[in-house]
CSV table of N, CA and C in Angstrom, one decimal:
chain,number,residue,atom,x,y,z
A,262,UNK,N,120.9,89.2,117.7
A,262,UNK,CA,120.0,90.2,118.2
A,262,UNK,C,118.6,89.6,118.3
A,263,UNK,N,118.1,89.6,119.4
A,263,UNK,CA,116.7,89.4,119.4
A,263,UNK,C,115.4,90.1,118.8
A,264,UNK,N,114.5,89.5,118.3
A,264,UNK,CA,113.2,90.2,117.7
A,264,UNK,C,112.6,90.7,118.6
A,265,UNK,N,111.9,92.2,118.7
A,265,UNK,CA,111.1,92.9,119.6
A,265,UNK,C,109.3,92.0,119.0
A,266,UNK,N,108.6,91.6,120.0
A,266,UNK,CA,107.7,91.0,119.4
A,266,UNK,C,106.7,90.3,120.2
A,267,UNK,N,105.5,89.9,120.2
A,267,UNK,CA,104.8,89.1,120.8
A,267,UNK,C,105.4,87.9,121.1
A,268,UNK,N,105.4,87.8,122.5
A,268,UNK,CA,105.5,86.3,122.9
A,268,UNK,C,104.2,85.3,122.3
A,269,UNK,N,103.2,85.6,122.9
A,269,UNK,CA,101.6,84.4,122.2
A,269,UNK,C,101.9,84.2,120.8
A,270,UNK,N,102.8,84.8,119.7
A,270,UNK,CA,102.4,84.0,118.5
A,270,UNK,C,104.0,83.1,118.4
A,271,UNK,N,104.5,83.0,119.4
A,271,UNK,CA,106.0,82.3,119.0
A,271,UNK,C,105.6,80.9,119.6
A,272,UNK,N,104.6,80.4,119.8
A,272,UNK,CA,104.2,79.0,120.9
A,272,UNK,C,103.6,78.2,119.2
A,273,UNK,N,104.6,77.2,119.3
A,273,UNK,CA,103.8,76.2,118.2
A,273,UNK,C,102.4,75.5,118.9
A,274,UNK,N,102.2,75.1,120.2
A,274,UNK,CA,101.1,74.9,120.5
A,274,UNK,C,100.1,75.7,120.7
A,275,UNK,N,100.1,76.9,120.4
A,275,UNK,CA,99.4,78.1,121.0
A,275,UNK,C,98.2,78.0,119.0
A,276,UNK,N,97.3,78.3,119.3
A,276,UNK,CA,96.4,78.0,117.7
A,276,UNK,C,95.7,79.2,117.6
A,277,UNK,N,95.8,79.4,116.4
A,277,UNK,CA,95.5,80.9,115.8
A,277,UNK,C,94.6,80.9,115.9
A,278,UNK,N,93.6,80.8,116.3
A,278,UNK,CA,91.9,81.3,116.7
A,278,UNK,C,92.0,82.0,118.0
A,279,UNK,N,92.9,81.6,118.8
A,279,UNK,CA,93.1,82.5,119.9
A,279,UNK,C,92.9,83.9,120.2
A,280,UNK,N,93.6,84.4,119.0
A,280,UNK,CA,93.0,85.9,119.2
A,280,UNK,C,91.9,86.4,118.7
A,281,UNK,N,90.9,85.6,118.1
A,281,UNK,CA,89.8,85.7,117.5
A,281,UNK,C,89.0,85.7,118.7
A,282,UNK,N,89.2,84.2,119.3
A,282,UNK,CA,88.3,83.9,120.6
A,282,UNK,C,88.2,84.8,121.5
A,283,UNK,N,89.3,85.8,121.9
A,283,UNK,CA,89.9,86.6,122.7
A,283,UNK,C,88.7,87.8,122.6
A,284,UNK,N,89.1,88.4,121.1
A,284,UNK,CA,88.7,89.7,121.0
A,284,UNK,C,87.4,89.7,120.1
A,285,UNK,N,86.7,88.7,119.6
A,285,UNK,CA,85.7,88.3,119.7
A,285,UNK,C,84.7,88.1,119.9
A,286,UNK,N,84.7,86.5,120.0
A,286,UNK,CA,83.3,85.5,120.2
A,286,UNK,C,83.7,85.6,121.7
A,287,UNK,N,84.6,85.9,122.7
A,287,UNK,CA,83.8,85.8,124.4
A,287,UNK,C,83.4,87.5,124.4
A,288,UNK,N,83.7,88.8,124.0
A,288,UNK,CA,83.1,89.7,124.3
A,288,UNK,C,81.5,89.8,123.8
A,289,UNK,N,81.3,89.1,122.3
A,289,UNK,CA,80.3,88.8,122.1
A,289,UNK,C,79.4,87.7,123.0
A,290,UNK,N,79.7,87.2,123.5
A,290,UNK,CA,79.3,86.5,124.2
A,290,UNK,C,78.9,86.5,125.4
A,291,UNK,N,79.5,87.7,126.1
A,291,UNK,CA,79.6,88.5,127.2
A,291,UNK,C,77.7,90.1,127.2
A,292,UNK,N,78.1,90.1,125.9
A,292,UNK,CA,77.2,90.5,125.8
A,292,UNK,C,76.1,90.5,125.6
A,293,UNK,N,75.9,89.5,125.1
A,293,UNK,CA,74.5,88.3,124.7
A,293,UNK,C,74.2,88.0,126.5
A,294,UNK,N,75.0,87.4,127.0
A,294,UNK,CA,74.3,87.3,128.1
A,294,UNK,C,74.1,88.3,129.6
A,295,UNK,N,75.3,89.3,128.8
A,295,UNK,CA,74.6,90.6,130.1
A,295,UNK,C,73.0,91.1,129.6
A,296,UNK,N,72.6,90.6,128.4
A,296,UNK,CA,71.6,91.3,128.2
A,296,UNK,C,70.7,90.5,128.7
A,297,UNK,N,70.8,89.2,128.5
A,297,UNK,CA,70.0,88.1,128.8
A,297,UNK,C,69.3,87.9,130.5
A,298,UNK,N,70.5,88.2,131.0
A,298,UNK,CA,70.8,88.6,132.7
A,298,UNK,C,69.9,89.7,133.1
A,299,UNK,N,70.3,91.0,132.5
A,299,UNK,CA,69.4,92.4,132.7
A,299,UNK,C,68.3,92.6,132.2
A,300,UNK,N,68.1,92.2,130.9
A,300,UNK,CA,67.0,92.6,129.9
A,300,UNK,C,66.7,94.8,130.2
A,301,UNK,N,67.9,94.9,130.2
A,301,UNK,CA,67.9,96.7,130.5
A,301,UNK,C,69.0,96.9,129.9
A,302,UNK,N,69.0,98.0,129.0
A,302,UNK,CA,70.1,98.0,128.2
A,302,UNK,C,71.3,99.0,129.1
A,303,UNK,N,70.8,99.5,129.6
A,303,UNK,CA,72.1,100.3,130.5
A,303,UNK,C,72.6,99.6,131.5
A,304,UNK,N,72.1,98.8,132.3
A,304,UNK,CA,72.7,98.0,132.9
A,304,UNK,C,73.6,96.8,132.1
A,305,UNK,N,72.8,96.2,131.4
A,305,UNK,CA,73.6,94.8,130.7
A,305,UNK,C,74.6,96.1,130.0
A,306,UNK,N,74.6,96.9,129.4
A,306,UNK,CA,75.6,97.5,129.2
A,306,UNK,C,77.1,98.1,129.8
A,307,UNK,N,76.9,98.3,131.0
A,307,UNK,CA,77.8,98.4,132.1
A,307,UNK,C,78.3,96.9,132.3
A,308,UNK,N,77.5,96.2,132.4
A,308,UNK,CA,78.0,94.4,132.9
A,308,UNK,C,79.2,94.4,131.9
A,309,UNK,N,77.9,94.1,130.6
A,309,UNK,CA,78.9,93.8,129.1
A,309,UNK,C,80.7,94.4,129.2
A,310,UNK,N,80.5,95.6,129.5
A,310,UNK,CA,81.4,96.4,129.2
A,310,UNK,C,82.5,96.1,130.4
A,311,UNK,N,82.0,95.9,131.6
A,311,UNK,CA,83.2,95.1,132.5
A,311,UNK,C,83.6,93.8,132.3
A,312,UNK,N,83.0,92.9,132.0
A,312,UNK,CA,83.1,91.6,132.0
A,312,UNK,C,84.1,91.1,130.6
A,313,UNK,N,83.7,91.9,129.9
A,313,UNK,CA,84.3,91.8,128.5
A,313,UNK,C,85.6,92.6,128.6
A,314,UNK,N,86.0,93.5,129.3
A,314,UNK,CA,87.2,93.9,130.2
A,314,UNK,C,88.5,93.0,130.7
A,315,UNK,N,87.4,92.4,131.6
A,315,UNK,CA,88.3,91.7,132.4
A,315,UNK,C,88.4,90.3,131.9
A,316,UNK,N,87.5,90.1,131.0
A,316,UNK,CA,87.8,88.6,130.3
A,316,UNK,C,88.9,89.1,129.3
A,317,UNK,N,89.4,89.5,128.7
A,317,UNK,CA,90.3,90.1,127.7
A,317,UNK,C,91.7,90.1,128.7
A,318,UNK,N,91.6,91.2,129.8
A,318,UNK,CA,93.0,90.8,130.7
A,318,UNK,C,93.1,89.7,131.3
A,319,UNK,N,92.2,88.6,131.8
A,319,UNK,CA,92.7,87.4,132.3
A,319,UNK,C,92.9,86.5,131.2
A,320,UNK,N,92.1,86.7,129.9
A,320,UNK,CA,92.7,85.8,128.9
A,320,UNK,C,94.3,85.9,128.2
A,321,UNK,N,94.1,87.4,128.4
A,321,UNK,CA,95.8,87.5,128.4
A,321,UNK,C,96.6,87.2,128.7
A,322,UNK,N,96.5,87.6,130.1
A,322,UNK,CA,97.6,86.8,131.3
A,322,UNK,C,97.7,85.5,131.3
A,323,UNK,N,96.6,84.8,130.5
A,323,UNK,CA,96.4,83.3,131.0
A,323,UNK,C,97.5,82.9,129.8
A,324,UNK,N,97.1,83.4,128.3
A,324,UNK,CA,97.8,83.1,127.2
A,324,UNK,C,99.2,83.5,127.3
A,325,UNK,N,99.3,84.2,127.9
A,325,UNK,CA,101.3,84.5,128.0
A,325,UNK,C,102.0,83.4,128.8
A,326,UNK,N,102.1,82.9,128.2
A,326,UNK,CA,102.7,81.4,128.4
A,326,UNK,C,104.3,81.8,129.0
A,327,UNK,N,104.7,82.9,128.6
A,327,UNK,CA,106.2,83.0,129.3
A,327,UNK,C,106.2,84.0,130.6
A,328,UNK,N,104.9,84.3,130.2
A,328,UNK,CA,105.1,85.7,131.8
A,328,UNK,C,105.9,86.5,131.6
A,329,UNK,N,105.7,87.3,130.8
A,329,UNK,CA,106.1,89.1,130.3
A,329,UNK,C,105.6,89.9,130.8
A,330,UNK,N,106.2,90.9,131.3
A,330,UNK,CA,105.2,91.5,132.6
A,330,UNK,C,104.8,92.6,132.0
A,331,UNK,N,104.7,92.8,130.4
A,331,UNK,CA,103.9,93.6,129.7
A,331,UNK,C,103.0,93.0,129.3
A,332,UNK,N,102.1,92.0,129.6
A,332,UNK,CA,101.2,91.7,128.9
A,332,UNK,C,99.9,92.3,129.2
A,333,UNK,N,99.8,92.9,130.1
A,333,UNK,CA,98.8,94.1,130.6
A,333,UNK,C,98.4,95.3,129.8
A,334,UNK,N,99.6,95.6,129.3
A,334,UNK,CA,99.6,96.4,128.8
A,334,UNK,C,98.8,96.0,127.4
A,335,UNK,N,99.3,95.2,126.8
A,335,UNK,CA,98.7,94.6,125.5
A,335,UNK,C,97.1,94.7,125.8
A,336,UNK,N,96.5,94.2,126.8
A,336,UNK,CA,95.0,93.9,127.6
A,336,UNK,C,94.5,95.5,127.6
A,337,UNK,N,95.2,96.4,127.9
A,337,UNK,CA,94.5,97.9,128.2
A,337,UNK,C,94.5,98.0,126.5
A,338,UNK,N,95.6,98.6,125.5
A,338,UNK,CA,95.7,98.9,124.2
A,338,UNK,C,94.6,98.4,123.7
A,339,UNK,N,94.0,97.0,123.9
A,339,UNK,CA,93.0,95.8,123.1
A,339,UNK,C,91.6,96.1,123.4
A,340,UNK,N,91.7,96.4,124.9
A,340,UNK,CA,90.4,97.1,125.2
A,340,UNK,C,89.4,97.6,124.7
A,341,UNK,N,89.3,98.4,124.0
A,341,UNK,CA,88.1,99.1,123.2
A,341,UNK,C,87.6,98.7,122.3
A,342,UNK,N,88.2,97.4,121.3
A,342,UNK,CA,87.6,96.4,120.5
A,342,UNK,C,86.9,95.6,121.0
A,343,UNK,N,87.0,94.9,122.5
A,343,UNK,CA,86.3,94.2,123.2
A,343,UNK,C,85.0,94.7,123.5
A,344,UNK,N,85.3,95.8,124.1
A,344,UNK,CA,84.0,96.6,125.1
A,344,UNK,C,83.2,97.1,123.9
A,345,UNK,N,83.4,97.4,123.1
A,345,UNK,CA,82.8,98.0,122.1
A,345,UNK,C,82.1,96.4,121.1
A,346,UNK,N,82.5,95.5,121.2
A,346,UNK,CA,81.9,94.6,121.0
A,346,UNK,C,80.3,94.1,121.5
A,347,UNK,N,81.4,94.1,122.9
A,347,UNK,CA,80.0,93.7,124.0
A,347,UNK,C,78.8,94.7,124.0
A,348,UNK,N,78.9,96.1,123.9
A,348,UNK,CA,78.6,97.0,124.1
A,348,UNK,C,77.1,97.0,122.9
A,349,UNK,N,77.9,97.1,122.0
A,349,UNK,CA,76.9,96.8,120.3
A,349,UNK,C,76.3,95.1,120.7
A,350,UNK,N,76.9,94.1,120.9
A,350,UNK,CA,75.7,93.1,121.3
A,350,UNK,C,74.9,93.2,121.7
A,351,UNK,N,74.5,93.7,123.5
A,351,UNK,CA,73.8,94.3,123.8
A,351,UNK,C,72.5,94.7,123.0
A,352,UNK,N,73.2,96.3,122.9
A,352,UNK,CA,72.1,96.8,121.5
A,352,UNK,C,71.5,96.1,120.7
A,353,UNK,N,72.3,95.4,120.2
A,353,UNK,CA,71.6,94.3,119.0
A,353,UNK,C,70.5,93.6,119.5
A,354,UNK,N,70.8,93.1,120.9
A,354,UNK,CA,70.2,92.2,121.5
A,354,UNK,C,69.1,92.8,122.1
A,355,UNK,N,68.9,94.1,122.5
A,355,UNK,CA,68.2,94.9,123.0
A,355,UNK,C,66.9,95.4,122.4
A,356,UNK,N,67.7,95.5,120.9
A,356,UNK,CA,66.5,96.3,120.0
A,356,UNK,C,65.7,94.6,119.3
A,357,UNK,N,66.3,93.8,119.6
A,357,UNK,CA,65.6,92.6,119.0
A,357,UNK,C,64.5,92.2,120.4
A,358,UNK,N,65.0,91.9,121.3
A,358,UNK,CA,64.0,91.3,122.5
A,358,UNK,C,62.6,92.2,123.0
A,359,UNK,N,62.9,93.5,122.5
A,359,UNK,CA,62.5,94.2,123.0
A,359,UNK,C,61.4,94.7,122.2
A,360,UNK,N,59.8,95.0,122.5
A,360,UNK,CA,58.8,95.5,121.7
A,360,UNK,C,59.0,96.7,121.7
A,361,UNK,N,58.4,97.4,120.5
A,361,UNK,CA,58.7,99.1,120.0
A,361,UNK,C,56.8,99.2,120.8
A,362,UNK,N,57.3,100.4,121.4
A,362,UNK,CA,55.8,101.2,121.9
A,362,UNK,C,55.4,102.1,120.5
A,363,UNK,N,54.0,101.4,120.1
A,363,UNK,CA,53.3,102.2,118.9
A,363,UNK,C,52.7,102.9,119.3
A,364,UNK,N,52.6,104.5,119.0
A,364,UNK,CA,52.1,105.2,119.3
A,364,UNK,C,50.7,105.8,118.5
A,365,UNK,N,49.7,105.9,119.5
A,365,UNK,CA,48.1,106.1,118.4
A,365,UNK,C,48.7,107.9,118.2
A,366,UNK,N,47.7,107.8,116.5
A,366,UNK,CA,47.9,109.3,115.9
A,366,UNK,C,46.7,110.0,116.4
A,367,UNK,N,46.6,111.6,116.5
A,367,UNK,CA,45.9,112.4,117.1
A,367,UNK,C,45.0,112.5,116.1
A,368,UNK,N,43.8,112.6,116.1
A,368,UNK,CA,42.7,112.6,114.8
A,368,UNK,C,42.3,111.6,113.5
A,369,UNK,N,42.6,110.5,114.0
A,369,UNK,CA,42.8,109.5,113.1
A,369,UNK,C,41.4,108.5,113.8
């Protein structure tokens, strides 16, 4: 009887950082430079959040080495760890680049 199971981790050449790099260091990375790109956080935010999308499904597709035609599916499920990555980079990146407006006190 066959195992119900991930194809990507049954590849002896396939190396365990992969899913790290996946869901990760390219969404983070995605978003470091949508912000870099926009320097506006709602925009690099929309970028981040597509780009980091669709880098997750073509990294998928690319890693399925057998061509399971659920691997899409795996890419939608995974989704929200990605974007939500990119998303908080951004921010991070936003509230750092970015000067705070001081505001003068009334009677001082």
């Amino acid at each position: 009887m066959a195992a119900i199971g991930s194809t990507l981790s049954r590849h002896p050449e396939g190396s365990p950082l992969e899913p790290l790099l996946v869901l990760v260091i390219l969404p983070i990375a995605a978003g470091a430079l949508a912000e870099a790109a926009f320097r506006d956080a709602k925009r690099a935010s929309l970028a981040a959040a597509v780009s980091s999308a669709l880098l997750v499904a073509v990294s998928v597709q690319w890693l399925d080495r057998d061509g399971a035609n659920w691997s899409w599916v795996a890419a939608v499920l995974v989704w929200p760890i990605p974007v939500a990555l990119a998303i908080g980079t951004v921010l991070f990146w936003h509230g750092r680049t970015t000067p705070r407006a001081h505001r003068r006190l009334r009677g001082a």
